Amino acid sequence: MYRIALQNHPMFLSHSGSSAGLRKDKQSGSLPWPVLLSLFFSVLCRPIPAADTTPNLFPFVIPGDDLSAGITNMSFLNNGAADQLVTVKDGHFYAGGKRIRFWGMNTDYEANYPTREQAEMLARRFSKLGMNLVRITHTDQVYAPRGLFDPAFRGEMKINPERIDRLDYFIAELKKHGIYVELSLHVSHLKMMGKKGIPEVGSVRYGFGSGLPLWNENFIEAEKQYARDFFGHVNPYTGKPYTEEPAVAFVEIINENGILCAWPRGHLKNTWSDALRADLQSAWNSYLRRKYQTTDALRQAWASGERGAGGEELLRNPKFDRGTHAWDLQRIQPSSGTLQVSKDGFAGKPCLIATSDPKSDQTWHVNLNQTQIALEKGCIYRLTFAARADKPVKLRVSMTKSSPPWSDLGLTMEPDLTSEWQTFSQCFAAKDTESQSRLMIRIGQM
């Protein structure tokens, strides 16, 4: 169980101005002004009791290597070998002149490199399940044996011969049983940038979604060389390079990465080295000089079409002087929680206390919400809040529509809370005009 305190900083949501809250600033094209929302959290946790066991249940196990015949054999959904080039026509996929629909699964890490016996069994097993596509991903985050890169070349993207041989045989077996593949070029590597990579990157661990330095020429060249090595080598079991292999239905250039992915997760601030941030700043400044030539030209271009906005408050009951009015704690059973106001908060100011007992593995089962927030498409807002927890907790803060389809409106934050008060701030541009926006603070997670 844990408790979250939201506190007046002061807390408000408003149009452009100073202080704190969520405020509307400028139309798109302007540089962001302070548009703030302050929330203060305090989180207490206790172990969740184990769920009661239910009688009258019995084990029902389907072996992972089951290849038996029978009515559950769905291999008829595949049409022979995956040896016809996949094309697109009129918005549909075709293989060998016939329409095809794909249904399959992922393999990742060491699952991409089965032994020959395992590869033969898995290909037959997938075929029996009616699959005709396997997405082979996360080949690039770690070194062999879990990944494709050779540990003898630390910091470089050199392919390990034994791993690529296993992968080649696996793909050849999938092809034989009518199963196409999707190959991922970049999923999660960053620290492997070649011998001339950004200083410090080779010694710092950057995880999944940490951001991709596509602005850095050394990284770009290393990425190109890796693509040549990976897709250009000939699979000895099919006799074709992957650039000419019809069994490769799709190539995924980049997966859930880049700055737009890293920013809301806090990686630029918490994970990136000073050298990587400085390298991005230098590349950005160089781009601006090439595009605009002068600072005055830059200001004029970025101010085009902007208009001012008022400074009125957008959040209701921002100082909690009306108790919990306008704040709602959504609870989906079996999870539970409470909401109250305390005068003993950060810096002696009132705060909102939310207790949560998340008894479900669904992180959205306990949410702190405020609805009826009006946003205007293209206007820039800033969300600012402070938070703490008795032990490390990750929150998810977002702005969405408050009715189906619950669309994202431009804000996503994932702050990591500690026992010390911290302030978090992020600008966002509203993706749509919406009078019934919802600020959602997901607290049903640890």
CSV table of C-alpha atoms in Angstrom, one decimal:
chain,number,residue,atom,x,y,z
A,1,MET,CA,0.0,0.0,0.0
A,2,TYR,CA,1.3,3.4,-0.7
A,3,ARG,CA,0.2,7.0,-0.2
A,4,ILE,CA,0.6,9.9,-2.5
A,5,ALA,CA,0.5,13.6,-1.5
A,6,LEU,CA,-0.3,16.3,-4.0
A,7,GLN,CA,0.5,19.8,-2.7
A,8,ASN,CA,0.0,23.4,-3.5
A,9,HIS,CA,3.3,24.8,-5.0
A,10,PRO,CA,0.9,26.7,-5.6
A,11,MET,CA,-0.9,24.1,-7.7
A,12,PHE,CA,-2.8,25.3,-10.7
A,13,LEU,CA,-3.4,24.8,-14.3
A,14,SER,CA,-3.7,28.0,-16.2
A,15,HIS,CA,-2.9,30.1,-19.3
A,16,SER,CA,0.5,31.8,-19.7
A,17,GLY,CA,2.1,33.3,-16.7
A,18,SER,CA,4.7,32.7,-14.1
A,19,SER,CA,4.7,30.7,-10.8
A,20,ALA,CA,3.4,27.1,-11.0
A,21,GLY,CA,0.6,25.2,-12.6
A,22,LEU,CA,-0.5,24.0,-16.0
A,23,ARG,CA,-0.9,27.0,-18.3
A,24,LYS,CA,-1.6,27.7,-21.9
A,25,ASP,CA,1.2,29.6,-23.5
A,26,LYS,CA,1.6,30.2,-27.2
A,27,GLN,CA,0.3,28.8,-30.5
A,28,SER,CA,2.6,26.3,-32.2
A,29,GLY,CA,5.7,27.8,-33.6
A,30,SER,CA,6.5,29.8,-30.5
A,31,LEU,CA,9.2,29.2,-28.0
A,32,PRO,CA,7.6,27.7,-24.8
A,33,TRP,CA,6.9,30.1,-22.0
A,34,PRO,CA,6.5,28.8,-18.4
A,35,VAL,CA,3.1,27.0,-18.2
A,36,LEU,CA,3.1,25.1,-15.1
A,37,LEU,CA,1.3,22.6,-12.9
A,38,SER,CA,2.6,21.7,-9.4
A,39,LEU,CA,1.7,18.4,-7.8
A,40,PHE,CA,3.3,17.1,-4.6
A,41,PHE,CA,3.3,13.4,-3.9
A,42,SER,CA,4.2,11.4,-0.8
A,43,VAL,CA,4.1,7.6,-1.3
A,44,LEU,CA,4.1,4.9,1.4
A,45,CYS,CA,4.2,1.2,0.5
A,46,ARG,CA,3.5,-2.1,2.1
A,47,PRO,CA,3.6,-5.7,0.8
A,48,ILE,CA,0.5,-6.9,-1.1
A,49,PRO,CA,-0.9,-10.1,0.4
A,50,ALA,CA,-0.9,-13.2,-1.8
A,51,ALA,CA,-4.2,-13.9,-3.5
A,52,ASP,CA,-6.4,-16.6,-2.1
A,53,THR,CA,-6.0,-19.9,-3.9
A,54,THR,CA,-9.1,-21.2,-5.6
A,55,PRO,CA,-10.0,-24.8,-5.1
A,56,ASN,CA,-11.3,-27.2,-7.9
A,57,LEU,CA,-8.6,-26.1,-10.4
A,58,PHE,CA,-6.3,-28.5,-12.0
A,59,PRO,CA,-3.1,-28.1,-14.2
A,60,PHE,CA,-3.7,-27.9,-17.9
A,61,VAL,CA,-0.4,-27.9,-19.7
A,62,ILE,CA,0.2,-27.7,-23.4
A,63,PRO,CA,3.8,-28.8,-24.1
A,64,GLY,CA,5.9,-26.1,-25.9
A,65,ASP,CA,7.3,-28.8,-28.2
A,66,ASP,CA,4.0,-30.4,-29.1
A,67,LEU,CA,4.1,-31.4,-32.8
A,68,SER,CA,1.3,-34.0,-32.7
A,69,ALA,CA,-1.3,-34.2,-35.4
A,70,GLY,CA,-5.0,-33.6,-34.8
A,71,ILE,CA,-7.7,-31.0,-34.9
A,72,THR,CA,-5.5,-28.4,-33.3
A,73,ASN,CA,-3.0,-28.6,-36.1
A,74,MET,CA,-3.5,-25.2,-37.9
A,75,SER,CA,-0.6,-25.5,-40.3
A,76,PHE,CA,-3.0,-25.5,-43.3
A,77,LEU,CA,-3.1,-21.7,-42.8
A,78,ASN,CA,0.4,-21.6,-44.3
A,79,ASN,CA,0.9,-22.1,-48.0
A,80,GLY,CA,4.1,-24.0,-48.4
A,81,ALA,CA,7.5,-22.3,-48.0
A,82,ALA,CA,7.9,-18.6,-47.4
A,83,ASP,CA,9.7,-18.1,-50.7
A,84,GLN,CA,7.5,-15.5,-52.5
A,85,LEU,CA,8.4,-11.8,-52.3
A,86,VAL,CA,6.0,-9.8,-50.1
A,87,THR,CA,4.6,-6.7,-51.9
A,88,VAL,CA,1.9,-4.2,-51.2
A,89,LYS,CA,-0.9,-3.4,-53.6
A,90,ASP,CA,-4.0,-1.3,-52.9
A,91,GLY,CA,-3.3,-1.3,-49.2
A,92,HIS,CA,-3.0,-5.1,-48.9
A,93,PHE,CA,-0.1,-7.5,-48.6
A,94,TYR,CA,0.6,-10.0,-51.4
A,95,ALA,CA,2.9,-12.9,-51.8
A,96,GLY,CA,3.3,-14.6,-55.1
A,97,GLY,CA,0.4,-12.7,-56.5
A,98,LYS,CA,-2.0,-13.8,-53.8
A,99,ARG,CA,-3.2,-11.7,-50.8
A,100,ILE,CA,-1.6,-12.7,-47.5
A,101,ARG,CA,-2.4,-11.8,-43.9
A,102,PHE,CA,0.2,-12.2,-41.2
A,103,TRP,CA,-0.2,-13.6,-37.8
A,104,GLY,CA,2.8,-14.5,-35.6
A,105,MET,CA,4.9,-13.7,-32.6
A,106,ASN,CA,8.2,-12.1,-31.3
A,107,THR,CA,11.4,-13.8,-30.5
A,108,ASP,CA,14.1,-11.9,-28.7
A,109,TYR,CA,17.5,-12.1,-27.0
A,110,GLU,CA,18.8,-15.7,-26.7
A,111,ALA,CA,15.5,-17.0,-28.3
A,112,ASN,CA,16.9,-15.7,-31.6
A,113,TYR,CA,19.7,-18.2,-31.5
A,114,PRO,CA,18.3,-21.7,-30.9
A,115,THR,CA,20.3,-24.9,-31.5
A,116,ARG,CA,19.7,-26.7,-34.8
A,117,GLU,CA,17.4,-29.2,-33.1
A,118,GLN,CA,15.5,-26.4,-31.3
A,119,ALA,CA,15.2,-24.4,-34.6
A,120,GLU,CA,13.7,-27.4,-36.4
A,121,MET,CA,11.3,-28.1,-33.6
A,122,LEU,CA,10.2,-24.4,-33.2
A,123,ALA,CA,9.6,-23.9,-36.9
A,124,ARG,CA,7.4,-27.0,-37.0
A,125,ARG,CA,5.7,-25.9,-33.7
A,126,PHE,CA,5.0,-22.4,-35.0
A,127,SER,CA,3.6,-23.8,-38.2
A,128,LYS,CA,1.3,-26.1,-36.4
A,129,LEU,CA,-0.1,-23.1,-34.5
A,130,GLY,CA,-0.9,-21.5,-37.8
A,131,MET,CA,1.7,-18.8,-37.6
A,132,ASN,CA,3.3,-17.3,-40.7
A,133,LEU,CA,5.4,-14.5,-39.3
A,134,VAL,CA,8.1,-14.2,-36.6
A,135,ARG,CA,9.4,-10.8,-35.6
A,136,ILE,CA,13.1,-11.3,-34.7
A,137,THR,CA,14.0,-8.4,-32.4
A,138,HIS,CA,16.4,-7.3,-29.6
A,139,THR,CA,19.3,-8.8,-31.5
A,140,ASP,CA,21.3,-5.6,-30.8
A,141,GLN,CA,21.2,-4.6,-27.2
A,142,VAL,CA,23.7,-6.9,-25.6
A,143,TYR,CA,26.7,-9.0,-26.6
A,144,ALA,CA,26.7,-12.7,-27.3
A,145,PRO,CA,25.4,-15.1,-26.1
A,146,ARG,CA,22.2,-13.1,-25.5
A,147,GLY,CA,22.8,-10.8,-28.4
A,148,LEU,CA,24.3,-10.7,-31.9
A,149,PHE,CA,27.3,-8.5,-31.2
A,150,ASP,CA,30.7,-10.0,-30.6
A,151,PRO,CA,32.1,-9.4,-27.0
A,152,ALA,CA,35.6,-9.5,-28.4
A,153,PHE,CA,34.9,-6.0,-29.9
A,154,ARG,CA,33.5,-4.0,-27.0
A,155,GLY,CA,31.9,-0.7,-28.0
A,156,GLU,CA,31.6,-1.8,-31.7
A,157,MET,CA,28.8,-3.4,-33.6
A,158,LYS,CA,30.7,-6.4,-34.8
A,159,ILE,CA,28.6,-9.5,-35.5
A,160,ASN,CA,29.5,-12.7,-33.7
A,161,PRO,CA,30.0,-15.5,-36.3
A,162,GLU,CA,28.5,-18.2,-34.1
A,163,ARG,CA,25.4,-16.2,-33.3
A,164,ILE,CA,24.7,-15.2,-36.9
A,165,ASP,CA,25.1,-18.8,-37.9
A,166,ARG,CA,22.4,-19.9,-35.5
A,167,LEU,CA,20.1,-17.1,-36.6
A,168,ASP,CA,20.7,-18.0,-40.2
A,169,TYR,CA,19.7,-21.6,-39.6
A,170,PHE,CA,16.6,-20.6,-37.6
A,171,ILE,CA,15.4,-18.3,-40.4
A,172,ALA,CA,16.0,-21.0,-43.0
A,173,GLU,CA,13.9,-23.5,-41.0
A,174,LEU,CA,11.1,-20.9,-40.6
A,175,LYS,CA,11.2,-20.2,-44.3
A,176,LYS,CA,10.9,-24.0,-45.0
A,177,HIS,CA,7.7,-24.2,-43.0
A,178,GLY,CA,6.0,-21.2,-44.5
A,179,ILE,CA,7.0,-18.6,-41.9
A,180,TYR,CA,8.2,-15.2,-42.9
A,181,VAL,CA,10.3,-13.0,-40.7
A,182,GLU,CA,10.6,-9.4,-39.7
A,183,LEU,CA,14.2,-8.3,-39.0
A,184,SER,CA,14.9,-5.3,-36.7
A,185,LEU,CA,17.9,-3.1,-37.5
A,186,HIS,CA,17.9,-0.9,-34.4
A,187,VAL,CA,15.9,-1.8,-31.3
A,188,SER,CA,18.0,-0.9,-28.3
A,189,HIS,CA,21.7,-0.4,-28.8
A,190,LEU,CA,23.4,2.9,-28.1
A,191,LYS,CA,26.7,2.3,-26.3
A,192,MET,CA,28.0,0.3,-29.3
A,193,MET,CA,29.0,3.2,-31.7
A,194,GLY,CA,32.3,2.1,-33.3
A,195,LYS,CA,35.8,3.2,-32.4
A,196,LYS,CA,35.1,6.9,-32.9
A,197,GLY,CA,31.9,7.0,-30.9
A,198,ILE,CA,30.9,9.8,-28.5
A,199,PRO,CA,33.3,9.9,-25.5
A,200,GLU,CA,31.9,8.2,-22.4
A,201,VAL,CA,29.1,6.4,-24.4
A,202,GLY,CA,31.1,3.2,-24.6
A,203,SER,CA,31.4,3.0,-20.8
A,204,VAL,CA,27.9,4.0,-20.0
A,205,ARG,CA,24.9,1.6,-20.1
A,206,TYR,CA,22.1,3.0,-22.1
A,207,GLY,CA,19.0,0.9,-21.9
A,208,PHE,CA,16.0,0.4,-24.1
A,209,GLY,CA,14.4,3.6,-25.4
A,210,SER,CA,17.3,5.8,-24.2
A,211,GLY,CA,17.5,7.8,-27.3
A,212,LEU,CA,19.3,7.5,-30.6
A,213,PRO,CA,22.1,9.9,-31.6
A,214,LEU,CA,21.2,10.0,-35.3
A,215,TRP,CA,22.8,13.5,-35.4
A,216,ASN,CA,26.2,12.1,-34.8
A,217,GLU,CA,28.2,11.2,-37.9
A,218,ASN,CA,30.2,8.5,-36.2
A,219,PHE,CA,27.1,6.7,-35.0
A,220,ILE,CA,25.5,7.1,-38.4
A,221,GLU,CA,28.4,5.5,-40.2
A,222,ALA,CA,28.6,2.7,-37.6
A,223,GLU,CA,24.9,2.0,-38.1
A,224,LYS,CA,25.3,1.9,-41.9
A,225,GLN,CA,28.2,-0.5,-41.6
A,226,TYR,CA,26.2,-2.8,-39.2
A,227,ALA,CA,23.3,-2.8,-41.7
A,228,ARG,CA,25.7,-3.8,-44.5
A,229,ASP,CA,27.2,-6.6,-42.4
A,230,PHE,CA,23.8,-7.9,-41.2
A,231,PHE,CA,21.7,-7.6,-44.4
A,232,GLY,CA,24.4,-8.1,-46.9
A,233,HIS,CA,25.9,-11.3,-45.7
A,234,VAL,CA,24.8,-14.5,-47.4
A,235,ASN,CA,22.8,-17.0,-45.4
A,236,PRO,CA,24.5,-20.3,-46.2
A,237,TYR,CA,21.3,-22.3,-45.6
A,238,THR,CA,19.2,-20.4,-48.1
A,239,GLY,CA,22.0,-19.2,-50.4
A,240,LYS,CA,20.7,-15.6,-50.3
A,241,PRO,CA,21.6,-12.3,-48.5
A,242,TYR,CA,18.8,-10.8,-46.5
A,243,THR,CA,18.6,-8.0,-49.0
A,244,GLU,CA,17.4,-10.5,-51.6
A,245,GLU,CA,15.6,-13.0,-49.2
A,246,PRO,CA,11.9,-13.3,-50.0
A,247,ALA,CA,11.3,-14.7,-46.5
A,248,VAL,CA,12.2,-11.3,-45.0
A,249,ALA,CA,8.7,-9.7,-45.2
A,250,PHE,CA,9.5,-6.6,-43.2
A,251,VAL,CA,12.5,-4.7,-42.0
A,252,GLU,CA,12.1,-2.5,-38.9
A,253,ILE,CA,14.5,0.4,-39.1
A,254,ILE,CA,14.0,1.7,-35.6
A,255,ASN,CA,11.9,0.6,-32.7
A,256,GLU,CA,10.6,2.8,-29.8
A,257,ASN,CA,13.7,4.9,-29.7
A,258,GLY,CA,14.9,8.4,-30.5
A,259,ILE,CA,14.6,11.7,-28.5
A,260,LEU,CA,10.8,11.8,-28.5
A,261,CYS,CA,10.8,8.4,-26.8
A,262,ALA,CA,13.7,9.2,-24.4
A,263,TRP,CA,12.5,12.6,-23.3
A,264,PRO,CA,9.3,11.6,-21.4
A,265,ARG,CA,11.1,8.8,-19.7
A,266,GLY,CA,13.7,11.2,-18.3
A,267,HIS,CA,16.6,9.5,-20.1
A,268,LEU,CA,18.1,12.8,-21.3
A,269,LYS,CA,18.4,14.1,-17.8
A,270,ASN,CA,18.9,10.9,-15.8
A,271,THR,CA,20.7,8.5,-18.2
A,272,TRP,CA,22.6,10.5,-20.8
A,273,SER,CA,26.2,11.5,-20.1
A,274,ASP,CA,27.3,15.1,-20.2
A,275,ALA,CA,29.2,14.3,-23.4
A,276,LEU,CA,26.1,13.0,-25.2
A,277,ARG,CA,24.0,16.0,-24.2
A,278,ALA,CA,26.7,18.4,-25.3
A,279,ASP,CA,27.0,16.5,-28.6
A,280,LEU,CA,23.3,16.9,-29.2
A,281,GLN,CA,23.4,20.6,-28.3
A,282,SER,CA,26.3,21.2,-30.7
A,283,ALA,CA,24.5,19.4,-33.5
A,284,TRP,CA,21.3,21.3,-32.9
A,285,ASN,CA,23.0,24.7,-32.9
A,286,SER,CA,24.8,23.8,-36.1
A,287,TYR,CA,21.5,22.9,-37.7
A,288,LEU,CA,19.9,26.2,-36.7
A,289,ARG,CA,22.9,28.2,-38.1
A,290,ARG,CA,22.7,26.4,-41.4
A,291,LYS,CA,18.9,26.9,-41.7
A,292,TYR,CA,18.5,30.4,-40.4
A,293,GLN,CA,21.9,32.0,-40.7
A,294,THR,CA,21.2,34.7,-38.1
A,295,THR,CA,19.6,34.8,-34.6
A,296,ASP,CA,17.1,37.4,-35.8
A,297,ALA,CA,16.0,35.2,-38.7
A,298,LEU,CA,15.5,32.3,-36.2
A,299,ARG,CA,13.4,34.4,-33.9
A,300,GLN,CA,11.3,35.7,-36.7
A,301,ALA,CA,10.7,32.2,-38.1
A,302,TRP,CA,9.8,30.6,-34.7
A,303,ALA,CA,7.5,33.5,-33.8
A,304,SER,CA,5.5,33.2,-37.0
A,305,GLY,CA,1.8,32.7,-36.3
A,306,GLU,CA,2.1,32.9,-32.5
A,307,ARG,CA,-0.4,34.7,-30.4
A,308,GLY,CA,-0.5,35.4,-26.7
A,309,ALA,CA,-2.7,33.6,-24.2
A,310,GLY,CA,-4.3,34.6,-20.9
A,311,GLY,CA,-2.9,33.8,-17.6
A,312,GLU,CA,-6.0,32.5,-15.9
A,313,GLU,CA,-5.9,29.3,-13.8
A,314,LEU,CA,-7.0,26.1,-15.6
A,315,LEU,CA,-7.0,23.6,-12.8
A,316,ARG,CA,-9.9,23.6,-10.4
A,317,ASN,CA,-9.2,23.7,-6.6
A,318,PRO,CA,-5.4,24.0,-7.1
A,319,LYS,CA,-4.7,24.9,-3.5
A,320,PHE,CA,-6.9,22.2,-2.0
A,321,ASP,CA,-8.8,24.8,0.0
A,322,ARG,CA,-12.0,23.0,-0.9
A,323,GLY,CA,-10.7,19.6,0.2
A,324,THR,CA,-10.6,17.0,-2.6
A,325,HIS,CA,-13.1,18.8,-4.8
A,326,ALA,CA,-12.4,18.3,-8.5
A,327,TRP,CA,-9.9,15.6,-7.8
A,328,ASP,CA,-10.9,12.0,-8.3
A,329,LEU,CA,-9.2,8.7,-7.3
A,330,GLN,CA,-10.3,6.0,-9.8
A,331,ARG,CA,-10.1,2.5,-8.3
A,332,ILE,CA,-10.8,-0.7,-10.2
A,333,GLN,CA,-11.4,-3.7,-8.0
A,334,PRO,CA,-9.6,-5.5,-6.4
A,335,SER,CA,-7.3,-2.5,-6.1
A,336,SER,CA,-8.4,0.2,-3.5
A,337,GLY,CA,-7.3,3.6,-2.2
A,338,THR,CA,-8.3,6.7,-0.4
A,339,LEU,CA,-8.0,10.5,-1.0
A,340,GLN,CA,-7.7,13.2,1.5
A,341,VAL,CA,-6.1,16.6,2.2
A,342,SER,CA,-3.4,17.2,4.8
A,343,LYS,CA,-2.1,20.6,6.0
A,344,ASP,CA,1.3,19.0,6.8
A,345,GLY,CA,2.9,19.0,3.4
A,346,PHE,CA,6.0,20.2,1.6
A,347,ALA,CA,7.2,23.5,2.9
A,348,GLY,CA,4.4,23.6,5.4
A,349,LYS,CA,1.7,23.9,2.7
A,350,PRO,CA,-1.5,21.8,2.2
A,351,CYS,CA,-1.2,18.7,0.1
A,352,LEU,CA,-3.4,16.1,-1.4
A,353,ILE,CA,-2.8,12.6,0.0
A,354,ALA,CA,-3.8,9.5,-2.1
A,355,THR,CA,-3.3,6.1,-0.6
A,356,SER,CA,-3.2,3.2,-3.0
A,357,ASP,CA,-3.4,-0.6,-2.5
A,358,PRO,CA,-2.8,-2.0,-6.1
A,359,LYS,CA,-3.9,-5.6,-5.9
A,360,SER,CA,-3.8,-6.0,-9.6
A,361,ASP,CA,-1.0,-6.2,-12.1
A,362,GLN,CA,-2.8,-3.6,-14.2
A,363,THR,CA,-1.1,-0.3,-13.6
A,364,TRP,CA,-4.1,1.7,-14.6
A,365,HIS,CA,-6.3,0.3,-11.8
A,366,VAL,CA,-5.5,3.2,-9.5
A,367,ASN,CA,-5.4,6.7,-11.0
A,368,LEU,CA,-5.6,10.2,-9.7
A,369,ASN,CA,-7.6,12.3,-12.2
A,370,GLN,CA,-8.9,15.8,-12.8
A,371,THR,CA,-11.2,16.3,-15.8
A,372,GLN,CA,-12.9,19.2,-17.7
A,373,ILE,CA,-9.5,20.8,-18.5
A,374,ALA,CA,-9.7,22.8,-21.7
A,375,LEU,CA,-6.8,22.5,-24.1
A,376,GLU,CA,-6.3,24.2,-27.5
A,377,LYS,CA,-4.5,22.4,-30.4
A,378,GLY,CA,-1.0,23.7,-31.0
A,379,CYS,CA,-0.7,25.7,-27.8
A,380,ILE,CA,2.2,25.0,-25.5
A,381,TYR,CA,1.7,24.0,-21.9
A,382,ARG,CA,4.0,23.1,-19.1
A,383,LEU,CA,3.4,20.6,-16.3
A,384,THR,CA,5.4,21.0,-13.2
A,385,PHE,CA,5.1,19.0,-10.0
A,386,ALA,CA,7.0,17.9,-7.0
A,387,ALA,CA,6.8,14.4,-5.5
A,388,ARG,CA,8.4,12.0,-3.1
A,389,ALA,CA,8.0,8.4,-2.0
A,390,ASP,CA,9.1,6.2,1.0
A,391,LYS,CA,10.8,3.9,-1.5
A,392,PRO,CA,11.4,4.1,-5.2
A,393,VAL,CA,8.2,4.3,-7.3
A,394,LYS,CA,7.6,5.2,-10.9
A,395,LEU,CA,4.5,7.3,-11.8
A,396,ARG,CA,3.0,7.8,-15.2
A,397,VAL,CA,1.5,11.2,-15.8
A,398,SER,CA,-0.4,12.0,-19.0
A,399,MET,CA,-3.0,14.2,-20.5
A,400,THR,CA,-5.7,12.4,-22.5
A,401,LYS,CA,-9.3,12.8,-23.6
A,402,SER,CA,-11.7,11.8,-20.9
A,403,SER,CA,-13.9,9.7,-23.0
A,404,PRO,CA,-13.4,7.0,-25.7
A,405,PRO,CA,-11.0,6.6,-27.5
A,406,TRP,CA,-9.1,8.2,-24.6
A,407,SER,CA,-6.6,9.7,-27.1
A,408,ASP,CA,-3.2,11.0,-26.0
A,409,LEU,CA,-3.1,14.9,-26.1
A,410,GLY,CA,0.6,15.3,-26.0
A,411,LEU,CA,1.8,14.9,-22.5
A,412,THR,CA,3.6,11.7,-21.1
A,413,MET,CA,5.9,11.7,-18.1
A,414,GLU,CA,7.3,8.8,-16.1
A,415,PRO,CA,9.0,10.3,-13.1
A,416,ASP,CA,11.0,8.1,-10.7
A,417,LEU,CA,10.1,9.1,-7.1
A,418,THR,CA,12.5,8.8,-4.2
A,419,SER,CA,12.2,9.5,-0.4
A,420,GLU,CA,13.3,13.1,-1.1
A,421,TRP,CA,11.1,15.8,-2.6
A,422,GLN,CA,11.9,16.4,-6.3
A,423,THR,CA,10.4,18.8,-8.9
A,424,PHE,CA,9.6,17.6,-12.4
A,425,SER,CA,8.7,19.9,-15.3
A,426,GLN,CA,7.8,19.3,-18.9
A,427,CYS,CA,6.4,21.3,-21.8
A,428,PHE,CA,4.0,19.8,-24.3
A,429,ALA,CA,2.0,21.0,-27.3
A,430,ALA,CA,-1.7,20.0,-27.2
A,431,LYS,CA,-2.3,17.5,-30.1
A,432,ASP,CA,-6.0,18.5,-30.3
A,433,THR,CA,-8.5,21.0,-29.1
A,434,GLU,CA,-10.4,19.4,-26.3
A,435,SER,CA,-12.7,20.9,-23.7
A,436,GLN,CA,-12.9,17.7,-21.6
A,437,SER,CA,-9.2,16.8,-21.2
A,438,ARG,CA,-8.1,14.6,-18.4
A,439,LEU,CA,-4.9,14.9,-16.3
A,440,MET,CA,-4.2,11.3,-15.3
A,441,ILE,CA,-1.6,10.3,-12.7
A,442,ARG,CA,-1.2,6.6,-12.7
A,443,ILE,CA,-0.3,5.5,-9.2
A,444,GLY,CA,-1.3,1.8,-9.3
A,445,GLN,CA,2.2,0.6,-10.0
A,446,MET,CA,5.5,0.1,-8.1
